[in-house]
């Protein structure tokens, strides 16, 4: 699904306290429920929307409910999105499901469940976050006119600059049909931007919508096809292709198409590339990178010409002065290769099989040679 997380609007929210489960607990841990939605003013709503949007843009990946996992959460999400349950009742059940799915010794925290709108569609947002303590210093003037600071301690701070959103999930009516429920999830506690298995499977009942190897291959193929079909300048083609290969070879475990577009492409080409990715079902949001399927294509660059000639070169050679590509005014391209020639050989598309020879003549079949016949007729 394609969406703009910047369009996220928070309508209502409720917060429940999720305790830590311990193996040594004699009494099962219980959720501390809230009974009513939070009182949110305009400033708080704006801060929540900005915080959640930022997490989803940077860490979110598409998920789809897997019926075989038999998790009860999707039923609660559907009931809310279809108007069968209100936010308070649905959130209480969701809090119970989160506590039940968490492994022992999981961090305690708060669960915020919010009724939101995304691209105008009714949506449900679930966020596990930490509660912090801190102090606030306010400058004041004492009764005798001296300047000082009034320091207060707060034990229940949320969304400070250092606070962490542990996990987040968002389901929208736009991703719901009779048989399918799609959404987004993010897990800031996992390295490499993965999702904790208990959170994705046991709690959400979801699988990743896009397998990273296939998605990485799809990005590569779409990007290369876009270059060859939309870009005519030879030097720009090569520059863009090298940028794609370098991006895929980088050690970062994720690929951010939006960042790539803004940092690597010229302004006139950005929207065209983004639209081409959408047409080929490549998300603009960050996704996990796995180059297993595309790795053989990252080692060298190939350039083909209309006269049948082509060049295959490693990327290091393209970065050096040994290969120069210049676009001519008439649309043709001049390619100059400078180096020590080490080998020449024939080249073709055949597989080394010899061509079939004419069938051998049967020894019992007479063969008439017209010239020989004429010579025989002249002999006495």
Short mmCIF file of C-alpha atoms in Angstrom, two decimals:
data_model
loop_
_atom_site.label_atom_id
_atom_site.label_comp_id
_atom_site.label_asym_id
_atom_site.label_seq_id
_atom_site.Cartn_x
_atom_site.Cartn_y
_atom_site.Cartn_z
CA UNK A 1 0.00 0.00 0.00
CA UNK A 2 1.21 3.49 -0.80
CA UNK A 3 0.50 6.20 1.74
CA UNK A 4 1.66 9.51 3.13
CA UNK A 5 2.23 9.14 6.86
CA UNK A 6 2.37 12.91 7.09
CA UNK A 7 -1.42 12.85 6.62
CA UNK A 8 -1.91 11.00 9.94
CA UNK A 9 -4.50 12.67 12.20
CA UNK A 10 -5.11 11.56 15.80
CA UNK A 11 -8.78 11.79 16.82
CA UNK A 12 -8.88 9.95 20.17
CA UNK A 13 -6.41 8.04 22.29
CA UNK A 14 -6.41 5.92 25.42
CA UNK A 15 -3.45 4.65 27.45
CA UNK A 16 -3.15 1.43 29.48
CA UNK A 17 -0.23 0.34 31.69
CA UNK A 18 1.42 -2.96 30.66
CA UNK A 19 3.44 -4.59 33.49
CA UNK A 20 6.56 -6.69 33.18
CA UNK A 21 5.95 -10.43 33.37
CA UNK A 22 8.40 -12.36 35.53
CA UNK A 23 8.97 -16.10 35.78
CA UNK A 24 8.95 -15.75 39.55
CA UNK A 25 5.51 -14.06 39.70
CA UNK A 26 3.26 -15.88 42.13
CA UNK A 27 0.27 -13.84 40.95
CA UNK A 28 -0.19 -13.28 37.20
CA UNK A 29 0.59 -9.73 36.10
CA UNK A 30 -2.46 -7.67 35.17
CA UNK A 31 -3.01 -4.70 32.91
CA UNK A 32 -3.88 -1.43 34.64
CA UNK A 33 -6.77 -0.21 32.53
CA UNK A 34 -7.90 3.32 31.82
CA UNK A 35 -11.65 3.82 31.72
CA UNK A 36 -11.88 6.82 29.38
CA UNK A 37 -10.04 8.40 26.47
CA UNK A 38 -7.29 10.95 27.10
CA UNK A 39 -7.86 14.68 27.10
CA UNK A 40 -5.72 15.85 24.19
CA UNK A 41 -5.27 19.50 23.29
CA UNK A 42 -4.12 20.71 19.90
CA UNK A 43 -0.44 20.88 20.84
CA UNK A 44 -0.40 17.32 22.19
CA UNK A 45 -2.19 16.00 19.10
CA UNK A 46 0.34 17.68 16.85
CA UNK A 47 3.28 16.23 18.79
CA UNK A 48 1.78 12.74 18.73
CA UNK A 49 1.12 12.91 14.99
CA UNK A 50 4.66 14.10 14.25
CA UNK A 51 6.24 11.45 16.49
CA UNK A 52 4.23 8.54 15.08
CA UNK A 53 4.65 9.66 11.48
CA UNK A 54 8.41 9.90 11.91
CA UNK A 55 8.66 6.36 13.33
CA UNK A 56 6.51 4.88 10.55
CA UNK A 57 8.42 6.67 7.79
CA UNK A 58 11.82 5.56 9.07
CA UNK A 59 11.07 2.11 10.50
CA UNK A 60 7.67 1.01 9.20
CA UNK A 61 7.26 -1.90 6.85
CA UNK A 62 4.14 -3.37 5.29
CA UNK A 63 2.57 -6.38 6.98
CA UNK A 64 -0.40 -8.57 6.11
CA UNK A 65 -2.48 -10.73 8.42
CA UNK A 66 -1.74 -14.45 8.13
CA UNK A 67 -4.81 -16.51 9.03
CA UNK A 68 -2.65 -19.56 9.76
CA UNK A 69 -1.12 -17.78 12.77
CA UNK A 70 -4.61 -17.67 14.35
CA UNK A 71 -3.90 -14.52 16.39
CA UNK A 72 -7.01 -12.90 17.91
CA UNK A 73 -5.87 -9.29 17.38
CA UNK A 74 -7.04 -8.95 13.73
CA UNK A 75 -10.64 -9.64 14.83
CA UNK A 76 -10.44 -6.75 17.30
CA UNK A 77 -9.01 -4.47 14.61
CA UNK A 78 -11.76 -5.39 12.15
CA UNK A 79 -14.47 -4.91 14.76
CA UNK A 80 -13.19 -1.40 15.49
CA UNK A 81 -12.70 -0.36 11.86
CA UNK A 82 -16.19 -1.63 11.00
CA UNK A 83 -17.73 0.31 13.91
CA UNK A 84 -18.75 -2.73 15.94
CA UNK A 85 -16.60 -1.77 18.96
CA UNK A 86 -15.62 1.60 20.41
CA UNK A 87 -12.07 2.63 21.19
CA UNK A 88 -12.24 2.04 24.96
CA UNK A 89 -13.54 -1.53 24.75
CA UNK A 90 -11.31 -2.51 21.82
CA UNK A 91 -8.21 -1.04 23.48
CA UNK A 92 -8.75 -3.02 26.69
CA UNK A 93 -8.89 -6.27 24.77
CA UNK A 94 -5.82 -5.27 22.77
CA UNK A 95 -3.89 -4.50 25.98
CA UNK A 96 -4.75 -7.96 27.33
CA UNK A 97 -3.56 -9.56 24.10
CA UNK A 98 -0.26 -7.66 24.20
CA UNK A 99 0.45 -8.76 27.77
CA UNK A 100 -0.41 -12.37 26.94
CA UNK A 101 1.83 -12.42 23.85
CA UNK A 102 4.90 -10.84 25.48
CA UNK A 103 7.64 -13.17 26.66
CA UNK A 104 8.70 -13.08 30.29
CA UNK A 105 11.08 -10.28 31.28
CA UNK A 106 9.78 -8.02 28.50
CA UNK A 107 10.03 -4.36 29.37
CA UNK A 108 7.07 -2.82 31.11
CA UNK A 109 5.56 0.29 29.58
CA UNK A 110 2.42 1.92 28.32
CA UNK A 111 0.16 0.92 25.46
CA UNK A 112 -1.40 3.83 23.60
CA UNK A 113 -4.30 2.90 21.34
CA UNK A 114 -5.59 5.66 19.10
CA UNK A 115 -8.36 6.20 16.63
CA UNK A 116 -6.68 7.98 13.74
CA UNK A 117 -7.25 8.92 10.12
CA UNK A 118 -4.72 8.12 7.41
CA UNK A 119 -5.28 9.54 3.95
CA UNK A 120 -8.85 10.16 5.15
CA UNK A 121 -9.49 6.50 6.08
CA UNK A 122 -10.47 5.36 9.57
CA UNK A 123 -7.49 3.62 11.13
CA UNK A 124 -6.33 2.07 14.40
CA UNK A 125 -2.90 2.83 15.86
CA UNK A 126 -1.23 0.79 18.63
CA UNK A 127 1.97 1.98 20.28
CA UNK A 128 3.99 0.46 23.10
CA UNK A 129 6.18 3.13 24.67
CA UNK A 130 8.16 3.81 27.80
CA UNK A 131 7.22 6.09 30.63
CA UNK A 132 9.99 8.31 31.97
CA UNK A 133 10.75 10.50 34.93
CA UNK A 134 12.46 13.86 34.86
CA UNK A 135 12.76 17.33 36.29
CA UNK A 136 11.61 20.70 35.06
CA UNK A 137 13.35 23.95 35.94
CA UNK A 138 11.35 27.16 35.58
CA UNK A 139 12.93 30.56 36.12
CA UNK A 140 11.08 32.64 38.74
CA UNK A 141 11.50 35.81 40.77
CA UNK A 142 11.22 35.42 44.56
CA UNK A 143 9.07 37.66 46.71
CA UNK A 144 12.12 39.73 47.65
CA UNK A 145 13.01 40.25 43.98
CA UNK A 146 15.78 37.70 43.53
CA UNK A 147 16.05 35.51 40.41
CA UNK A 148 16.10 31.70 40.85
CA UNK A 149 14.70 28.45 39.42
CA UNK A 150 11.72 26.48 40.62
CA UNK A 151 12.61 22.78 40.13
CA UNK A 152 9.87 20.12 40.00
CA UNK A 153 10.12 16.35 39.60
CA UNK A 154 7.75 14.54 37.23
CA UNK A 155 7.44 10.75 37.46
CA UNK A 156 5.18 10.22 34.45
CA UNK A 157 6.70 11.92 31.43
CA UNK A 158 5.94 10.79 27.88
CA UNK A 159 7.61 11.56 24.56
CA UNK A 160 10.62 13.44 25.83
CA UNK A 161 13.46 13.94 23.37
CA UNK A 162 15.14 10.80 24.76
CA UNK A 163 12.02 8.65 25.12
CA UNK A 164 11.61 5.60 22.91
CA UNK A 165 8.67 4.22 21.03
CA UNK A 166 9.22 0.51 21.48
CA UNK A 167 6.78 -0.90 18.94
CA UNK A 168 4.06 0.47 16.71
CA UNK A 169 1.35 -0.98 14.46
CA UNK A 170 -1.17 0.74 12.22
CA UNK A 171 -4.12 -0.75 10.37
CA UNK A 172 -6.28 1.29 7.99
CA UNK A 173 -9.67 0.63 6.47
CA UNK A 174 -7.98 1.21 3.11
CA UNK A 175 -6.10 -2.07 3.59
CA UNK A 176 -9.12 -4.09 4.67
CA UNK A 177 -11.26 -6.35 2.51
CA UNK A 178 -13.29 -9.46 3.18
CA UNK A 179 -10.27 -11.75 3.14
CA UNK A 180 -7.31 -9.39 3.61
CA UNK A 181 -6.11 -7.02 6.32
CA UNK A 182 -2.92 -5.08 5.65
CA UNK A 183 -1.08 -2.48 7.68
CA UNK A 184 2.32 -1.30 8.88
CA UNK A 185 4.51 -2.21 11.84
CA UNK A 186 7.79 -0.97 13.30
CA UNK A 187 10.03 -2.18 16.11
CA UNK A 188 12.65 0.27 17.36
CA UNK A 189 14.11 -2.29 19.78
CA UNK A 190 15.32 -4.65 17.05
CA UNK A 191 18.65 -4.21 15.27
CA UNK A 192 18.54 -4.00 11.51
CA UNK A 193 14.97 -2.70 11.72
CA UNK A 194 13.52 -6.20 12.01
CA UNK A 195 10.33 -7.00 13.88
CA UNK A 196 10.34 -9.09 17.03
CA UNK A 197 8.76 -12.43 16.18
CA UNK A 198 6.37 -12.38 19.16
CA UNK A 199 5.18 -8.91 18.19
CA UNK A 200 4.71 -9.64 14.48
CA UNK A 201 3.35 -13.18 14.66
CA UNK A 202 1.93 -13.84 18.12
CA UNK A 203 0.47 -10.38 18.80
CA UNK A 204 -0.29 -8.91 15.36
CA UNK A 205 -0.75 -12.24 13.58
CA UNK A 206 1.08 -10.90 10.54
CA UNK A 207 3.80 -11.69 8.06
CA UNK A 208 5.90 -9.22 6.12
CA UNK A 209 4.07 -8.35 2.92
CA UNK A 210 7.25 -8.16 0.86
CA UNK A 211 10.06 -10.71 1.09
CA UNK A 212 13.31 -8.66 1.25
CA UNK A 213 15.18 -10.62 -1.44
CA UNK A 214 12.37 -10.24 -3.97
CA UNK A 215 11.79 -6.60 -3.08
CA UNK A 216 15.49 -5.74 -3.46
CA UNK A 217 15.54 -7.47 -6.86
CA UNK A 218 12.37 -5.62 -7.88
CA UNK A 219 13.94 -2.28 -6.93
CA UNK A 220 17.07 -3.05 -8.97
CA UNK A 221 15.15 -4.15 -12.06
CA UNK A 222 12.72 -1.23 -11.91
CA UNK A 223 15.54 1.29 -11.46
CA UNK A 224 17.57 -0.10 -14.37
CA UNK A 225 14.53 -0.26 -16.65
CA UNK A 226 13.65 3.34 -15.75
CA UNK A 227 17.15 4.50 -16.68
CA UNK A 228 17.05 2.78 -20.06
CA UNK A 229 13.52 3.90 -20.92
CA UNK A 230 13.42 7.44 -19.52
CA UNK A 231 16.98 8.82 -19.60
CA UNK A 232 18.64 9.62 -22.92
CA UNK A 233 21.89 11.36 -21.87
CA UNK A 234 24.74 8.84 -21.76
CA UNK A 235 26.63 10.41 -18.85
CA UNK A 236 23.43 10.68 -16.76
CA UNK A 237 22.56 7.06 -17.49
CA UNK A 238 25.95 5.88 -16.29
CA UNK A 239 25.89 8.16 -13.25
CA UNK A 240 22.46 6.87 -12.18
CA UNK A 241 23.34 3.22 -12.77
CA UNK A 242 26.50 3.53 -10.74
CA UNK A 243 24.53 5.21 -7.94
CA UNK A 244 22.10 2.27 -7.90
CA UNK A 245 24.90 -0.31 -7.80
CA UNK A 246 26.73 1.56 -5.04
CA UNK A 247 23.51 1.88 -3.01
CA UNK A 248 22.81 -1.84 -3.27
CA UNK A 249 26.41 -2.74 -2.38
CA UNK A 250 26.53 -0.48 0.67
CA UNK A 251 26.72 -2.24 4.08
CA UNK A 252 23.51 -0.66 5.38
CA UNK A 253 20.86 -3.34 6.08
CA UNK A 254 18.01 -1.26 4.65
CA UNK A 255 17.19 0.63 1.48
CA UNK A 256 15.36 3.95 1.59
CA UNK A 257 14.03 4.76 -1.91
CA UNK A 258 12.82 8.21 -0.88
CA UNK A 259 16.25 9.16 0.46
CA UNK A 260 17.90 7.71 -2.66
CA UNK A 261 15.66 9.81 -4.89
CA UNK A 262 16.41 13.03 -3.01
CA UNK A 263 20.16 12.49 -2.74
CA UNK A 264 21.06 10.78 -6.04
CA UNK A 265 18.67 12.02 -8.73
CA UNK A 266 18.40 15.38 -10.39
CA UNK A 267 15.28 17.37 -9.54
CA UNK A 268 13.58 16.97 -12.97
CA UNK A 269 13.86 13.17 -12.75
CA UNK A 270 12.70 12.54 -9.17
CA UNK A 271 8.94 12.33 -9.63
CA UNK A 272 9.32 10.18 -12.76
CA UNK A 273 11.48 7.68 -10.86
CA UNK A 274 9.14 7.62 -7.85
CA UNK A 275 6.15 7.01 -10.10
CA UNK A 276 8.00 4.20 -11.90
CA UNK A 277 8.74 2.52 -8.57
CA UNK A 278 5.07 2.72 -7.61
CA UNK A 279 4.04 1.21 -10.95
CA UNK A 280 6.39 -1.71 -10.24
CA UNK A 281 5.11 -2.18 -6.66
CA UNK A 282 8.27 -0.93 -4.97
CA UNK A 283 7.47 1.04 -1.78
CA UNK A 284 8.88 4.50 -1.27
CA UNK A 285 9.31 3.81 2.45
CA UNK A 286 12.38 2.11 3.91
CA UNK A 287 12.54 -1.67 3.50
CA UNK A 288 14.97 -4.43 4.47
CA UNK A 289 17.70 -4.99 1.90
CA UNK A 290 18.79 -8.48 0.88
CA UNK A 291 20.98 -8.66 -2.23
CA UNK A 292 21.18 -12.45 -2.53
CA UNK A 293 19.22 -12.55 -5.79
CA UNK A 294 20.70 -9.41 -7.31
CA UNK A 295 24.32 -9.79 -6.16
CA UNK A 296 25.65 -11.23 -9.47
CA UNK A 297 24.36 -8.11 -11.24
CA UNK A 298 26.25 -5.72 -8.98
CA UNK A 299 29.79 -6.62 -9.94
CA UNK A 300 30.05 -5.09 -13.41
CA UNK A 301 28.37 -2.60 -15.70
CA UNK A 302 27.36 -3.35 -19.29
CA UNK A 303 26.91 -0.76 -22.05
CA UNK A 304 25.47 -1.77 -25.43
CA UNK A 305 25.44 0.24 -28.68
CA UNK A 306 23.22 0.13 -31.74
CA UNK A 307 26.12 -1.02 -33.94
CA UNK A 308 26.33 -4.30 -32.01
CA UNK A 309 29.32 -3.33 -29.88
CA UNK A 310 29.16 -3.50 -26.11
CA UNK A 311 31.45 -3.01 -23.13
CA UNK A 312 31.45 -4.88 -19.83
CA UNK A 313 33.53 -3.23 -17.13
CA UNK A 314 33.95 -3.47 -13.34
CA UNK A 315 32.79 -0.48 -11.31
CA UNK A 316 36.35 0.38 -10.28
CA UNK A 317 37.25 0.92 -13.93
CA UNK A 318 34.26 3.20 -14.40
CA UNK A 319 35.48 5.33 -11.49
CA UNK A 320 38.95 5.69 -13.02
CA UNK A 321 40.12 7.68 -16.04
CA UNK A 322 40.65 4.53 -18.10
CA UNK A 323 37.06 4.62 -19.45
CA UNK A 324 35.49 7.80 -20.70
CA UNK A 325 31.97 8.22 -22.03
CA UNK A 326 31.02 11.41 -23.88
CA UNK A 327 27.62 12.25 -25.31
CA UNK A 328 27.78 13.80 -28.77
CA UNK A 329 25.48 16.52 -30.08
CA UNK A 330 23.83 14.18 -32.58
CA UNK A 331 22.67 11.73 -29.88
CA UNK A 332 25.49 9.27 -30.35
CA UNK A 333 27.96 8.35 -27.60
CA UNK A 334 31.75 8.18 -27.81
CA UNK A 335 33.36 5.53 -25.60
CA UNK A 336 37.12 5.65 -25.02
CA UNK A 337 38.96 2.80 -23.29
CA UNK A 338 42.60 3.33 -22.35
CA UNK A 339 44.74 0.48 -21.01
CA UNK A 340 47.07 -2.37 -21.81
CA UNK A 341 45.38 -4.97 -24.01
CA UNK A 342 45.87 -8.38 -22.39
CA UNK A 343 43.85 -10.65 -24.63
CA UNK A 344 41.83 -10.93 -27.82
CA UNK A 345 39.45 -13.72 -28.67
CA UNK A 346 36.51 -14.59 -30.87
CA UNK A 347 33.07 -14.21 -29.41
CA UNK A 348 29.64 -15.53 -30.31
CA UNK A 349 26.37 -16.79 -28.97
CA UNK A 350 26.84 -20.42 -30.01
CA UNK A 351 27.41 -23.26 -27.58
CA UNK A 352 30.38 -24.75 -29.37
CA UNK A 353 28.45 -27.38 -31.40
CA UNK A 354 29.62 -28.12 -34.91
CA UNK A 355 27.25 -27.49 -37.75
CA UNK A 356 25.72 -30.65 -39.26
CA UNK A 357 27.57 -31.88 -42.31
CA UNK A 358 25.82 -33.00 -45.53
CA UNK A 359 24.60 -36.58 -45.37
CA UNK A 360 27.18 -39.15 -46.51
CA UNK A 361 26.41 -40.81 -49.85
CA UNK A 362 25.53 -44.49 -49.77
CA UNK A 363 28.31 -46.57 -51.39
CA UNK A 364 25.74 -48.55 -53.41
CA UNK A 365 24.16 -45.47 -54.92
CA UNK A 366 25.61 -44.45 -58.25
CA UNK A 367 26.69 -40.87 -58.59
CA UNK A 368 26.65 -39.36 -62.05
CA UNK A 369 29.18 -36.72 -62.89
CA UNK A 370 28.05 -34.94 -66.05
CA UNK A 371 31.61 -34.12 -67.07
CA UNK A 372 32.74 -37.70 -66.58
CA UNK A 373 29.77 -38.92 -68.64
CA UNK A 374 30.68 -36.64 -71.52
CA UNK A 375 34.32 -37.77 -71.41
CA UNK A 376 33.26 -41.40 -71.57
CA UNK A 377 31.05 -40.74 -74.60
CA UNK A 378 34.00 -39.27 -76.50
CA UNK A 379 36.20 -42.30 -75.92
CA UNK A 380 36.30 -44.90 -78.75
#
